[in-house]
mmCIF file of C-alpha atoms in Angstrom:
data_model
loop_
_atom_site.group_PDB
_atom_site.id
_atom_site.type_symbol
_atom_site.label_atom_id
_atom_site.label_comp_id
_atom_site.label_asym_id
_atom_site.label_seq_id
_atom_site.Cartn_x
_atom_site.Cartn_y
_atom_site.Cartn_z
ATOM 1 C CA UNK A 1 -37.179 -45.637 42.637
ATOM 2 C CA UNK A 2 -36.896 -42.503 40.556
ATOM 3 C CA UNK A 3 -36.255 -39.617 43.559
ATOM 4 C CA UNK A 4 -38.927 -37.965 42.248
ATOM 5 C CA UNK A 5 -41.835 -40.282 42.583
ATOM 6 C CA UNK A 6 -41.266 -41.180 45.333
ATOM 7 C CA UNK A 7 -40.308 -36.981 46.298
ATOM 8 C CA UNK A 8 -44.029 -36.969 44.785
ATOM 9 C CA UNK A 9 -45.298 -39.671 46.838
ATOM 10 C CA UNK A 10 -44.833 -39.292 49.547
ATOM 11 C CA UNK A 11 -44.965 -35.538 49.436
ATOM 12 C CA UNK A 12 -48.754 -36.268 48.769
ATOM 13 C CA UNK A 13 -49.200 -38.392 51.590
ATOM 14 C CA UNK A 14 -47.905 -35.348 53.729
ATOM 15 C CA UNK A 15 -50.578 -32.965 51.963
ATOM 16 C CA UNK A 16 -53.298 -35.175 52.921
ATOM 17 C CA UNK A 17 -53.174 -35.602 55.609
ATOM 18 C CA UNK A 18 -52.313 -31.340 56.901
ATOM 19 C CA UNK A 19 -55.720 -31.214 54.890
ATOM 20 C CA UNK A 20 -58.035 -34.297 57.122
ATOM 21 C CA UNK A 21 -55.952 -32.480 59.585
ATOM 22 C CA UNK A 22 -57.342 -29.291 58.716
ATOM 23 C CA UNK A 23 -60.383 -30.253 58.099
ATOM 24 C CA UNK A 24 -60.503 -31.839 60.614
ATOM 25 C CA UNK A 25 -59.488 -29.121 63.165
ATOM 26 C CA UNK A 26 -61.467 -26.661 61.433
ATOM 27 C CA UNK A 27 -64.877 -28.787 62.049
ATOM 28 C CA UNK A 28 -64.633 -29.388 65.104
ATOM 29 C CA UNK A 29 -63.506 -26.240 65.738
ATOM 30 C CA UNK A 30 -65.442 -23.444 63.618
ATOM 31 C CA UNK A 31 -68.595 -24.218 62.042
ATOM 32 C CA UNK A 32 -69.070 -21.301 60.097
ATOM 33 C CA UNK A 33 -65.055 -20.790 58.133
ATOM 34 C CA UNK A 34 -66.615 -22.789 56.213
ATOM 35 C CA UNK A 35 -69.706 -21.793 55.253
ATOM 36 C CA UNK A 36 -70.019 -18.264 52.810
ATOM 37 C CA UNK A 37 -73.257 -18.315 51.750
ATOM 38 C CA UNK A 38 -74.344 -14.135 52.085
ATOM 39 C CA UNK A 39 -76.387 -13.497 55.183
ATOM 40 C CA UNK A 40 -78.201 -11.180 56.930
ATOM 41 C CA UNK A 41 -78.078 -11.224 60.463
ATOM 42 C CA UNK A 42 -81.248 -10.251 62.929
ATOM 43 C CA UNK A 43 -80.805 -10.246 66.523
ATOM 44 C CA UNK A 44 -83.764 -11.320 68.125
ATOM 45 C CA UNK A 45 -84.950 -11.430 71.752
ATOM 46 C CA UNK A 46 -86.502 -14.608 74.605
ATOM 47 C CA UNK A 47 -87.707 -14.385 77.749
ATOM 48 C CA UNK A 48 -85.529 -18.199 77.702
ATOM 49 C CA UNK A 49 -83.970 -19.891 74.923
ATOM 50 C CA UNK A 50 -84.367 -23.344 76.760
ATOM 51 C CA UNK A 51 -82.027 -25.682 75.324
ATOM 52 C CA UNK A 52 -81.774 -23.708 71.344
ATOM 53 C CA UNK A 53 -78.131 -23.902 70.791
ATOM 54 C CA UNK A 54 -75.916 -22.266 68.544
ATOM 55 C CA UNK A 55 -75.850 -23.457 64.055
ATOM 56 C CA UNK A 56 -79.827 -24.912 64.797
ATOM 57 C CA UNK A 57 -80.812 -24.326 61.844
ATOM 58 C CA UNK A 58 -84.156 -20.741 61.152
ATOM 59 C CA UNK A 59 -87.065 -22.273 59.279
ATOM 60 C CA UNK A 60 -90.451 -20.781 57.886
ATOM 61 C CA UNK A 61 -93.305 -23.128 56.721
ATOM 62 C CA UNK A 62 -90.546 -26.169 57.417
ATOM 63 C CA UNK A 63 -87.821 -24.370 55.204
ATOM 64 C CA UNK A 64 -84.589 -23.480 56.562
ATOM 65 C CA UNK A 65 -83.324 -19.851 56.447
ATOM 66 C CA UNK A 66 -81.345 -19.303 58.307
ATOM 67 C CA UNK A 67 -78.944 -20.136 61.140
ATOM 68 C CA UNK A 68 -78.658 -19.069 64.977
ATOM 69 C CA UNK A 69 -75.085 -17.553 65.073
ATOM 70 C CA UNK A 70 -74.842 -17.021 68.832
ATOM 71 C CA UNK A 71 -75.867 -16.774 71.783
ATOM 72 C CA UNK A 72 -76.242 -13.723 74.361
ATOM 73 C CA UNK A 73 -77.731 -12.684 77.617
ATOM 74 C CA UNK A 74 -78.856 -8.633 77.557
ATOM 75 C CA UNK A 75 -77.601 -7.470 80.227
ATOM 76 C CA UNK A 76 -79.694 -3.987 80.306
ATOM 77 C CA UNK A 77 -83.222 -6.013 80.845
ATOM 78 C CA UNK A 78 -81.393 -9.831 81.138
ATOM 79 C CA UNK A 79 -83.335 -11.711 78.049
ATOM 80 C CA UNK A 80 -81.698 -14.307 75.719
ATOM 81 C CA UNK A 81 -80.851 -12.961 72.629
ATOM 82 C CA UNK A 82 -80.140 -15.047 69.567
ATOM 83 C CA UNK A 83 -78.449 -13.999 66.868
ATOM 84 C CA UNK A 84 -79.833 -15.135 63.475
ATOM 85 C CA UNK A 85 -78.275 -15.257 60.166
ATOM 86 C CA UNK A 86 -81.019 -15.020 57.497
ATOM 87 C CA UNK A 87 -79.938 -15.882 53.989
ATOM 88 C CA UNK A 88 -80.102 -13.229 51.959
ATOM 89 C CA UNK A 89 -82.857 -15.014 49.503
ATOM 90 C CA UNK A 90 -85.188 -14.748 51.567
ATOM 91 C CA UNK A 91 -87.269 -11.460 53.112
ATOM 92 C CA UNK A 92 -89.825 -11.878 55.830
ATOM 93 C CA UNK A 93 -92.350 -8.412 57.036
ATOM 94 C CA UNK A 94 -91.274 -6.636 60.590
ATOM 95 C CA UNK A 95 -93.981 -7.568 61.906
ATOM 96 C CA UNK A 96 -93.164 -11.742 62.087
ATOM 97 C CA UNK A 97 -93.517 -13.532 64.764
ATOM 98 C CA UNK A 98 -90.066 -15.264 65.920
ATOM 99 C CA UNK A 99 -90.697 -18.927 68.743
ATOM 100 C CA UNK A 100 -89.114 -21.580 69.526
ATOM 101 C CA UNK A 101 -90.152 -25.532 68.479
ATOM 102 C CA UNK A 102 -89.664 -28.575 68.711
ATOM 103 C CA UNK A 103 -88.042 -31.341 66.229
ATOM 104 C CA UNK A 104 -90.120 -32.897 68.683
ATOM 105 C CA UNK A 105 -90.690 -34.186 72.179
ATOM 106 C CA UNK A 106 -87.495 -34.259 72.700
ATOM 107 C CA UNK A 107 -85.035 -33.551 69.989
ATOM 108 C CA UNK A 108 -83.332 -30.702 69.112
ATOM 109 C CA UNK A 109 -84.730 -26.798 69.283
ATOM 110 C CA UNK A 110 -85.658 -24.657 66.180
ATOM 111 C CA UNK A 111 -86.181 -21.192 66.143
ATOM 112 C CA UNK A 112 -89.605 -21.353 63.339
ATOM 113 C CA UNK A 113 -90.419 -17.583 60.990
ATOM 114 C CA UNK A 114 -94.363 -17.006 61.062
ATOM 115 C CA UNK A 115 -94.684 -13.827 58.217
ATOM 116 C CA UNK A 116 -96.252 -11.302 59.488
ATOM 117 C CA UNK A 117 -98.888 -9.310 56.768
ATOM 118 C CA UNK A 118 -96.676 -6.103 56.978
ATOM 119 C CA UNK A 119 -95.052 -4.637 54.446
ATOM 120 C CA UNK A 120 -91.884 -3.646 55.835
ATOM 121 C CA UNK A 121 -89.165 -5.783 55.384
ATOM 122 C CA UNK A 122 -86.854 -6.962 58.122
ATOM 123 C CA UNK A 123 -83.292 -5.437 57.959
ATOM 124 C CA UNK A 124 -79.594 -6.538 58.944
ATOM 125 C CA UNK A 125 -79.265 -5.585 62.359
ATOM 126 C CA UNK A 126 -82.787 -5.123 63.396
ATOM 127 C CA UNK A 127 -83.954 -6.560 66.503
ATOM 128 C CA UNK A 128 -87.271 -7.967 66.677
ATOM 129 C CA UNK A 129 -89.125 -10.511 69.927
ATOM 130 C CA UNK A 130 -89.556 -13.534 69.956
ATOM 131 C CA UNK A 131 -92.151 -16.133 72.085
ATOM 132 C CA UNK A 132 -90.143 -18.191 74.467
ATOM 133 C CA UNK A 133 -89.452 -21.715 74.596
ATOM 134 C CA UNK A 134 -91.952 -24.158 75.612
ATOM 135 C CA UNK A 135 -89.906 -25.509 78.476
ATOM 136 C CA UNK A 136 -91.548 -29.345 79.602
ATOM 137 C CA UNK A 137 -90.656 -29.111 83.293
ATOM 138 C CA UNK A 138 -91.912 -25.779 83.449
ATOM 139 C CA UNK A 139 -94.907 -27.787 82.045
ATOM 140 C CA UNK A 140 -94.789 -30.895 84.165
ATOM 141 C CA UNK A 141 -94.042 -28.092 87.286
ATOM 142 C CA UNK A 142 -97.508 -25.566 87.300
ATOM 143 C CA UNK A 143 -99.576 -29.839 85.560
ATOM 144 C CA UNK A 144 -98.564 -30.617 89.201
ATOM 145 C CA UNK A 145 -98.916 -27.265 90.779
ATOM 146 C CA UNK A 146 -103.526 -27.325 89.144
ATOM 147 C CA UNK A 147 -103.477 -31.222 90.305
ATOM 148 C CA UNK A 148 -102.790 -30.260 94.044
ATOM 149 C CA UNK A 149 -104.785 -26.898 93.989
ATOM 150 C CA UNK A 150 -107.739 -29.181 92.538
ATOM 151 C CA UNK V 1 -34.939 -85.928 77.102
ATOM 152 C CA UNK V 2 -36.894 -89.006 77.063
ATOM 153 C CA UNK V 3 -39.195 -88.487 79.708
ATOM 154 C CA UNK V 4 -42.442 -88.410 77.690
ATOM 155 C CA UNK V 5 -41.665 -91.134 75.849
ATOM 156 C CA UNK V 6 -41.710 -94.793 77.097
ATOM 157 C CA UNK V 7 -39.320 -96.381 75.633
ATOM 158 C CA UNK V 8 -39.881 -100.217 76.449
ATOM 159 C CA UNK V 9 -43.857 -100.393 75.021
ATOM 160 C CA UNK V 10 -41.906 -98.157 71.663
ATOM 161 C CA UNK V 11 -45.278 -95.881 71.801
ATOM 162 C CA UNK V 12 -45.327 -92.087 73.228
ATOM 163 C CA UNK V 13 -47.265 -91.928 75.872
ATOM 164 C CA UNK V 14 -47.484 -89.462 78.367
ATOM 165 C CA UNK V 15 -46.580 -89.602 82.151
ATOM 166 C CA UNK V 16 -48.868 -87.699 84.936
ATOM 167 C CA UNK V 17 -48.176 -86.037 87.717
ATOM 168 C CA UNK V 18 -46.938 -82.417 89.226
ATOM 169 C CA UNK V 19 -44.054 -81.950 88.370
ATOM 170 C CA UNK V 20 -43.928 -83.493 84.215
ATOM 171 C CA UNK V 21 -47.299 -80.835 84.276
ATOM 172 C CA UNK V 22 -44.819 -78.476 85.250
ATOM 173 C CA UNK V 23 -42.524 -79.016 82.902
ATOM 174 C CA UNK V 24 -44.323 -79.336 79.446
ATOM 175 C CA UNK V 25 -45.625 -75.658 81.051
ATOM 176 C CA UNK V 26 -42.377 -74.860 81.463
ATOM 177 C CA UNK V 27 -40.816 -75.049 78.285
ATOM 178 C CA UNK V 28 -43.181 -73.375 76.554
ATOM 179 C CA UNK V 29 -42.940 -70.465 79.743
ATOM 180 C CA UNK V 30 -39.477 -70.406 78.257
ATOM 181 C CA UNK V 31 -39.637 -70.018 75.279
ATOM 182 C CA UNK V 32 -42.092 -67.290 75.508
ATOM 183 C CA UNK V 33 -40.200 -65.375 78.343
ATOM 184 C CA UNK V 34 -37.113 -65.222 74.929
ATOM 185 C CA UNK V 35 -39.060 -64.610 72.479
ATOM 186 C CA UNK V 36 -39.769 -61.042 74.801
ATOM 187 C CA UNK V 37 -35.989 -61.063 75.510
ATOM 188 C CA UNK V 38 -34.466 -60.625 72.054
ATOM 189 C CA UNK V 39 -37.701 -58.641 71.081
ATOM 190 C CA UNK V 40 -37.302 -56.464 73.884
ATOM 191 C CA UNK V 41 -32.603 -56.154 73.266
ATOM 192 C CA UNK V 42 -33.785 -55.867 68.813
ATOM 193 C CA UNK V 43 -36.250 -52.780 69.818
ATOM 194 C CA UNK V 44 -33.347 -51.356 71.810
ATOM 195 C CA UNK V 45 -30.244 -51.890 69.192
ATOM 196 C CA UNK V 46 -33.342 -49.676 67.614
ATOM 197 C CA UNK V 47 -33.459 -46.553 69.363
ATOM 198 C CA UNK V 48 -30.564 -46.633 69.319
ATOM 199 C CA UNK V 49 -30.183 -46.453 65.784
ATOM 200 C CA UNK V 50 -32.418 -43.601 64.992
ATOM 201 C CA UNK V 51 -30.157 -40.933 65.826
ATOM 202 C CA UNK V 52 -28.248 -42.087 63.212
ATOM 203 C CA UNK V 53 -30.759 -42.688 60.648
ATOM 204 C CA UNK V 54 -32.253 -40.003 61.038
ATOM 205 C CA UNK V 55 -29.090 -38.118 59.461
ATOM 206 C CA UNK V 56 -30.452 -39.925 56.424
ATOM 207 C CA UNK V 57 -34.140 -38.256 55.773
ATOM 208 C CA UNK V 58 -33.143 -39.946 52.080
ATOM 209 C CA UNK V 59 -33.560 -43.319 53.898
ATOM 210 C CA UNK V 60 -36.835 -42.826 55.967
ATOM 211 C CA UNK V 61 -37.809 -40.770 53.008
ATOM 212 C CA UNK V 62 -38.213 -43.586 50.733
ATOM 213 C CA UNK V 63 -39.649 -46.210 53.195
ATOM 214 C CA UNK V 64 -42.392 -43.297 53.733
ATOM 215 C CA UNK V 65 -43.486 -43.628 50.510
ATOM 216 C CA UNK V 66 -43.623 -47.618 50.633
ATOM 217 C CA UNK V 67 -45.612 -48.128 53.630
ATOM 218 C CA UNK V 68 -47.995 -44.981 53.592
ATOM 219 C CA UNK V 69 -48.539 -43.169 50.123
ATOM 220 C CA UNK V 70 -48.798 -47.065 48.879
ATOM 221 C CA UNK V 71 -51.712 -47.781 51.365
ATOM 222 C CA UNK V 72 -53.781 -44.319 51.110
ATOM 223 C CA UNK V 73 -55.857 -46.191 48.051
ATOM 224 C CA UNK V 74 -57.128 -48.696 50.367
ATOM 225 C CA UNK V 75 -56.873 -46.605 53.870
ATOM 226 C CA UNK V 76 -59.263 -44.309 51.872
ATOM 227 C CA UNK V 77 -61.729 -46.454 50.473
ATOM 228 C CA UNK V 78 -62.051 -48.134 54.122
ATOM 229 C CA UNK V 79 -63.176 -45.098 55.420
ATOM 230 C CA UNK V 80 -65.517 -44.097 52.868
ATOM 231 C CA UNK V 81 -67.140 -47.399 53.828
ATOM 232 C CA UNK V 82 -66.187 -47.089 57.482
ATOM 233 C CA UNK V 83 -67.884 -44.617 57.285
ATOM 234 C CA UNK V 84 -71.157 -44.832 55.172
ATOM 235 C CA UNK V 85 -71.389 -47.854 57.365
ATOM 236 C CA UNK V 86 -71.251 -46.709 60.510
ATOM 237 C CA UNK V 87 -74.105 -43.392 60.450
ATOM 238 C CA UNK V 88 -76.648 -46.160 58.267
ATOM 239 C CA UNK V 89 -75.701 -48.008 61.771
ATOM 240 C CA UNK V 90 -76.693 -45.187 63.819
ATOM 241 C CA UNK V 91 -79.204 -43.406 61.726
ATOM 242 C CA UNK V 92 -81.286 -46.630 61.649
ATOM 243 C CA UNK V 93 -80.696 -47.339 66.154
ATOM 244 C CA UNK V 94 -81.028 -43.498 66.711
ATOM 245 C CA UNK V 95 -84.362 -42.869 64.459
ATOM 246 C CA UNK V 96 -86.165 -45.640 66.779
ATOM 247 C CA UNK V 97 -85.857 -42.245 69.550
ATOM 248 C CA UNK V 98 -86.408 -39.144 67.743
ATOM 249 C CA UNK V 99 -83.168 -38.416 68.113
ATOM 250 C CA UNK V 100 -81.345 -38.357 64.566
ATOM 251 C CA UNK V 101 -79.764 -34.887 65.194
ATOM 252 C CA UNK V 102 -76.547 -36.497 67.945
ATOM 253 C CA UNK V 103 -75.677 -39.542 64.755
ATOM 254 C CA UNK V 104 -72.710 -36.315 63.673
ATOM 255 C CA UNK V 105 -71.857 -36.116 67.274
ATOM 256 C CA UNK V 106 -71.629 -40.592 68.055
ATOM 257 C CA UNK V 107 -69.990 -41.271 65.108
ATOM 258 C CA UNK V 108 -67.578 -38.474 66.010
ATOM 259 C CA UNK V 109 -66.800 -39.431 68.677
ATOM 260 C CA UNK V 110 -66.658 -43.698 68.098
ATOM 261 C CA UNK V 111 -64.692 -42.876 65.112
ATOM 262 C CA UNK V 112 -62.169 -40.504 67.108
ATOM 263 C CA UNK V 113 -61.389 -42.547 69.992
ATOM 264 C CA UNK V 114 -61.833 -46.549 68.428
ATOM 265 C CA UNK V 115 -62.549 -47.015 65.203
ATOM 266 C CA UNK V 116 -60.195 -45.322 63.292
ATOM 267 C CA UNK V 117 -57.359 -45.849 65.688
ATOM 268 C CA UNK V 118 -57.683 -49.093 65.318
ATOM 269 C CA UNK V 119 -59.370 -50.362 61.622
ATOM 270 C CA UNK V 120 -56.155 -47.671 59.955
ATOM 271 C CA UNK V 121 -53.599 -50.155 62.578
ATOM 272 C CA UNK V 122 -55.010 -53.230 61.698
ATOM 273 C CA UNK V 123 -55.323 -52.210 57.793
ATOM 274 C CA UNK V 124 -52.316 -51.288 58.465
ATOM 275 C CA UNK V 125 -51.044 -53.806 59.633
ATOM 276 C CA UNK V 126 -52.353 -55.726 56.941
ATOM 277 C CA UNK V 127 -50.445 -53.455 53.893
ATOM 278 C CA UNK V 128 -47.182 -52.558 55.227
ATOM 279 C CA UNK V 129 -45.717 -54.074 57.663
ATOM 280 C CA UNK V 130 -46.159 -57.684 56.329
ATOM 281 C CA UNK V 131 -44.270 -56.365 52.816
ATOM 282 C CA UNK V 132 -42.135 -55.580 55.659
ATOM 283 C CA UNK V 133 -41.426 -58.768 57.573
ATOM 284 C CA UNK V 134 -41.261 -60.174 53.828
ATOM 285 C CA UNK V 135 -38.944 -57.462 52.191
ATOM 286 C CA UNK V 136 -36.426 -57.927 55.621
ATOM 287 C CA UNK V 137 -36.777 -61.675 55.786
ATOM 288 C CA UNK V 138 -36.447 -61.825 51.805
ATOM 289 C CA UNK V 139 -32.888 -59.364 52.398
ATOM 290 C CA UNK V 140 -31.405 -62.165 55.849
ATOM 291 C CA UNK V 141 -32.673 -64.723 53.533
ATOM 292 C CA UNK V 142 -30.469 -64.070 50.727
ATOM 293 C CA UNK V 143 -27.644 -62.944 52.985
ATOM 294 C CA UNK V 144 -27.505 -59.625 52.533
ATOM 295 C CA UNK V 145 -27.383 -58.474 55.310
ATOM 296 C CA UNK V 146 -24.089 -60.085 55.825
ATOM 297 C CA UNK V 147 -23.248 -58.775 52.328
ATOM 298 C CA UNK V 148 -23.546 -55.621 53.573
ATOM 299 C CA UNK V 149 -21.705 -55.796 57.359
ATOM 300 C CA UNK V 150 -18.571 -57.113 55.274
ATOM 301 C CA UNK V 151 -18.334 -53.859 53.820
ATOM 302 C CA UNK V 152 -18.905 -51.906 57.231
ATOM 303 C CA UNK V 153 -22.638 -50.408 56.881
ATOM 304 C CA UNK V 154 -24.262 -51.783 59.757
ATOM 305 C CA UNK V 155 -27.497 -52.864 58.108
ATOM 306 C CA UNK V 156 -29.898 -52.380 61.222
ATOM 307 C CA UNK V 157 -28.429 -48.452 60.929
ATOM 308 C CA UNK V 158 -29.836 -48.726 57.158
ATOM 309 C CA UNK V 159 -33.006 -51.159 56.662
ATOM 310 C CA UNK V 160 -34.275 -51.706 59.522
ATOM 311 C CA UNK V 161 -34.491 -48.353 61.381
ATOM 312 C CA UNK V 162 -35.362 -46.212 58.771
ATOM 313 C CA UNK V 163 -38.892 -48.656 58.239
ATOM 314 C CA UNK V 164 -39.466 -48.321 62.166
ATOM 315 C CA UNK V 165 -39.250 -44.775 61.303
ATOM 316 C CA UNK V 166 -41.230 -44.220 58.603
ATOM 317 C CA UNK V 167 -43.684 -46.766 59.954
ATOM 318 C CA UNK V 168 -43.889 -44.786 63.142
ATOM 319 C CA UNK V 169 -44.843 -41.386 60.812
ATOM 320 C CA UNK V 170 -47.070 -43.003 58.518
ATOM 321 C CA UNK V 171 -49.547 -45.033 61.024
ATOM 322 C CA UNK V 172 -51.076 -41.370 62.714
ATOM 323 C CA UNK V 173 -50.999 -39.273 58.820
ATOM 324 C CA UNK V 174 -52.942 -42.434 57.398
ATOM 325 C CA UNK V 175 -54.808 -42.320 60.412
ATOM 326 C CA UNK V 176 -56.104 -38.502 60.611
ATOM 327 C CA UNK V 177 -56.455 -39.410 55.996
ATOM 328 C CA UNK V 178 -58.986 -42.344 56.993
ATOM 329 C CA UNK V 179 -61.310 -40.349 60.042
ATOM 330 C CA UNK V 180 -61.507 -37.443 57.712
ATOM 331 C CA UNK V 181 -63.048 -39.724 55.177
ATOM 332 C CA UNK V 182 -64.666 -41.809 57.025
ATOM 333 C CA UNK V 183 -66.514 -38.802 58.664
ATOM 334 C CA UNK V 184 -66.815 -37.423 54.699
ATOM 335 C CA UNK V 185 -68.547 -40.753 53.886
ATOM 336 C CA UNK V 186 -71.053 -39.961 57.623
ATOM 337 C CA UNK V 187 -72.148 -36.365 55.864
ATOM 338 C CA UNK V 188 -72.736 -38.525 52.516
ATOM 339 C CA UNK V 189 -75.127 -40.916 53.665
ATOM 340 C CA UNK V 190 -76.961 -39.010 56.061
ATOM 341 C CA UNK V 191 -76.945 -35.680 55.144
ATOM 342 C CA UNK V 192 -76.670 -36.109 51.692
ATOM 343 C CA UNK V 193 -78.719 -38.933 51.038
ATOM 344 C CA UNK V 194 -81.893 -39.676 53.885
ATOM 345 C CA UNK V 195 -81.873 -35.339 54.933
ATOM 346 C CA UNK V 196 -80.965 -35.089 57.819
ATOM 347 C CA UNK V 197 -80.093 -31.202 58.487
ATOM 348 C CA UNK V 198 -76.651 -30.359 57.635
ATOM 349 C CA UNK V 199 -76.537 -28.006 60.799
ATOM 350 C CA UNK V 200 -77.059 -30.491 63.243
ATOM 351 C CA UNK V 201 -75.710 -32.774 62.018
ATOM 352 C CA UNK V 202 -71.490 -30.801 61.916
ATOM 353 C CA UNK V 203 -73.848 -28.377 65.313
ATOM 354 C CA UNK V 204 -73.405 -31.536 67.274
ATOM 355 C CA UNK V 205 -70.671 -32.285 66.109
ATOM 356 C CA UNK V 206 -68.542 -29.694 67.536
ATOM 357 C CA UNK V 207 -71.055 -29.075 70.277
ATOM 358 C CA UNK V 208 -70.368 -33.487 71.971
ATOM 359 C CA UNK V 209 -65.911 -33.430 69.861
ATOM 360 C CA UNK V 210 -63.095 -32.070 71.776
ATOM 361 C CA UNK V 211 -60.589 -31.022 69.250
ATOM 362 C CA UNK V 212 -57.841 -31.384 72.754
ATOM 363 C CA UNK V 213 -59.805 -34.885 73.912
ATOM 364 C CA UNK V 214 -61.054 -37.693 71.693
ATOM 365 C CA UNK V 215 -59.020 -36.245 68.446
ATOM 366 C CA UNK V 216 -55.429 -36.294 70.045
ATOM 367 C CA UNK V 217 -56.258 -38.912 72.111
ATOM 368 C CA UNK V 218 -56.953 -41.372 69.437
ATOM 369 C CA UNK V 219 -53.517 -39.108 67.435
ATOM 370 C CA UNK V 220 -52.032 -40.734 71.151
ATOM 371 C CA UNK V 221 -53.080 -44.252 70.392
ATOM 372 C CA UNK V 222 -52.295 -44.403 66.760
ATOM 373 C CA UNK V 223 -48.361 -42.882 67.399
ATOM 374 C CA UNK V 224 -48.196 -45.864 70.267
ATOM 375 C CA UNK V 225 -49.898 -48.636 66.774
ATOM 376 C CA UNK V 226 -47.451 -46.953 64.353
ATOM 377 C CA UNK V 227 -44.615 -47.789 66.715
ATOM 378 C CA UNK V 228 -45.213 -51.007 68.069
ATOM 379 C CA UNK V 229 -46.569 -52.305 64.387
ATOM 380 C CA UNK V 230 -43.723 -51.848 63.356
ATOM 381 C CA UNK V 231 -40.779 -53.170 65.505
ATOM 382 C CA UNK V 232 -42.721 -56.612 65.778
ATOM 383 C CA UNK V 233 -42.885 -56.455 61.919
ATOM 384 C CA UNK V 234 -38.881 -55.752 61.689
ATOM 385 C CA UNK V 235 -39.180 -58.334 64.110
ATOM 386 C CA UNK V 236 -41.039 -61.634 62.386
ATOM 387 C CA UNK V 237 -38.397 -60.487 58.706
ATOM 388 C CA UNK V 238 -34.805 -59.702 61.627
ATOM 389 C CA UNK V 239 -35.367 -63.665 63.047
ATOM 390 C CA UNK V 240 -36.646 -65.433 60.107
ATOM 391 C CA UNK V 241 -36.059 -68.454 59.458
ATOM 392 C CA UNK V 242 -33.844 -67.708 56.190
ATOM 393 C CA UNK V 243 -36.169 -70.428 53.811
ATOM 394 C CA UNK V 244 -39.356 -69.535 51.612
ATOM 395 C CA UNK V 245 -41.864 -71.073 54.434
ATOM 396 C CA UNK V 246 -39.836 -69.637 57.442
ATOM 397 C CA UNK V 247 -40.720 -66.061 55.587
ATOM 398 C CA UNK V 248 -43.851 -67.113 54.524
ATOM 399 C CA UNK V 249 -44.836 -68.175 58.499
ATOM 400 C CA UNK V 250 -42.887 -64.861 60.152
ATOM 401 C CA UNK V 251 -45.334 -62.986 58.623
ATOM 402 C CA UNK V 252 -48.391 -64.386 59.698
ATOM 403 C CA UNK V 253 -46.952 -63.964 62.611
ATOM 404 C CA UNK V 254 -46.597 -60.566 62.277
ATOM 405 C CA UNK V 255 -50.110 -60.134 60.908
ATOM 406 C CA UNK V 256 -51.630 -62.542 64.205
ATOM 407 C CA UNK V 257 -49.130 -60.500 66.936
ATOM 408 C CA UNK V 258 -49.579 -57.039 65.576
ATOM 409 C CA UNK V 259 -53.301 -57.581 65.916
ATOM 410 C CA UNK V 260 -53.666 -58.928 68.673
ATOM 411 C CA UNK V 261 -51.090 -56.613 70.504
ATOM 412 C CA UNK V 262 -53.099 -53.264 69.457
ATOM 413 C CA UNK V 263 -55.901 -54.403 70.278
ATOM 414 C CA UNK V 264 -54.674 -55.077 73.913
ATOM 415 C CA UNK V 265 -52.978 -51.839 73.443
ATOM 416 C CA UNK V 266 -56.179 -50.338 72.918
ATOM 417 C CA UNK V 267 -57.565 -51.449 75.956
ATOM 418 C CA UNK V 268 -54.700 -50.510 77.758
ATOM 419 C CA UNK V 269 -54.716 -46.583 76.564
ATOM 420 C CA UNK V 270 -58.658 -46.332 76.924
ATOM 421 C CA UNK V 271 -58.204 -47.982 80.600
ATOM 422 C CA UNK V 272 -54.595 -45.031 81.522
ATOM 423 C CA UNK V 273 -56.472 -41.961 79.614
ATOM 424 C CA UNK V 274 -59.972 -43.005 81.840
ATOM 425 C CA UNK V 275 -58.679 -43.587 84.888
#
């Protein structure tokens, strides 16, 4: 067997294995590392984010317009902050409503944007106020409490 | 030796009783114990020659090409179909409960922990280990090893140990490739074809799958499977009868013993890691 062919073949195996390992490692560790679309960031504050998670989609009228980059807690007023990356192609008025909704009763949660009527659009780094998530346990608790009161 | 034969009647007859039953049980037991003993001695002989073979990396490199690179097409095609079918099945089942967003995570955990190493191992046994057994068996039956010994060349160091090292090295590499292709296959069917959200697919996969846990557990399994299947393939080739039927029988035995040992070891490793 030709020495050059063996070197090329064995090198190909190693190369594909290294690329595969990098693919698995990056996908298992950091989703954004393989992203690339240009976005602008917004910070949306919520009283309670429920089960909202990083990398969940941000939708408007059912269309995905961005993703949640990170979640944090504001130490001043103890509100949850969702840092969202919105695709540069989409702009929203600064009085738009951000609400946490679910795909179904037990499904994953995402942020839904209902566009407002203002002339001014939200820009990179702006802060918006969001409607908190619907917490199933709170609803059940409220229902039981109301029934008991009756 | 005619204990089971009634010579006066001229026909075979099995004697009843406890002692003959124990005797009948005895020979297969002795045979299996002998097999286990010779296999352990053979593994020890290979292990002792691995350092010497590593001084000639060229020999290992050639075997990496034969055992690894030539198995790439079957691993890639099989990985793609495994990913496609598992993705489709998980999506169909989880759709009943409205939980399709966890398809990526479910598929990744199943693949990383169990299916990836086991499928890659079984394909490796069928594709590469059989070739190893046949080539070693043929070299032995044509007395090439005897000729090497005459020339004061150790056939175990020149022919057996490089194949062992290459087999142990190639299976983990092939497993990683199969995993990456299978996940791409699942992505293709679930996201591109069915239309599931990409963020939920990758996001949940990252959230529920641990690189240092799920993935490394599968990789550890593939290393053990690689060592085990290579040793079994080499042993059957080296101990094959020097006939065409003998080599054919050895190749069949390699597939049977290596596949069953792989599945058994998979359970043992999973139990050990779970505890």
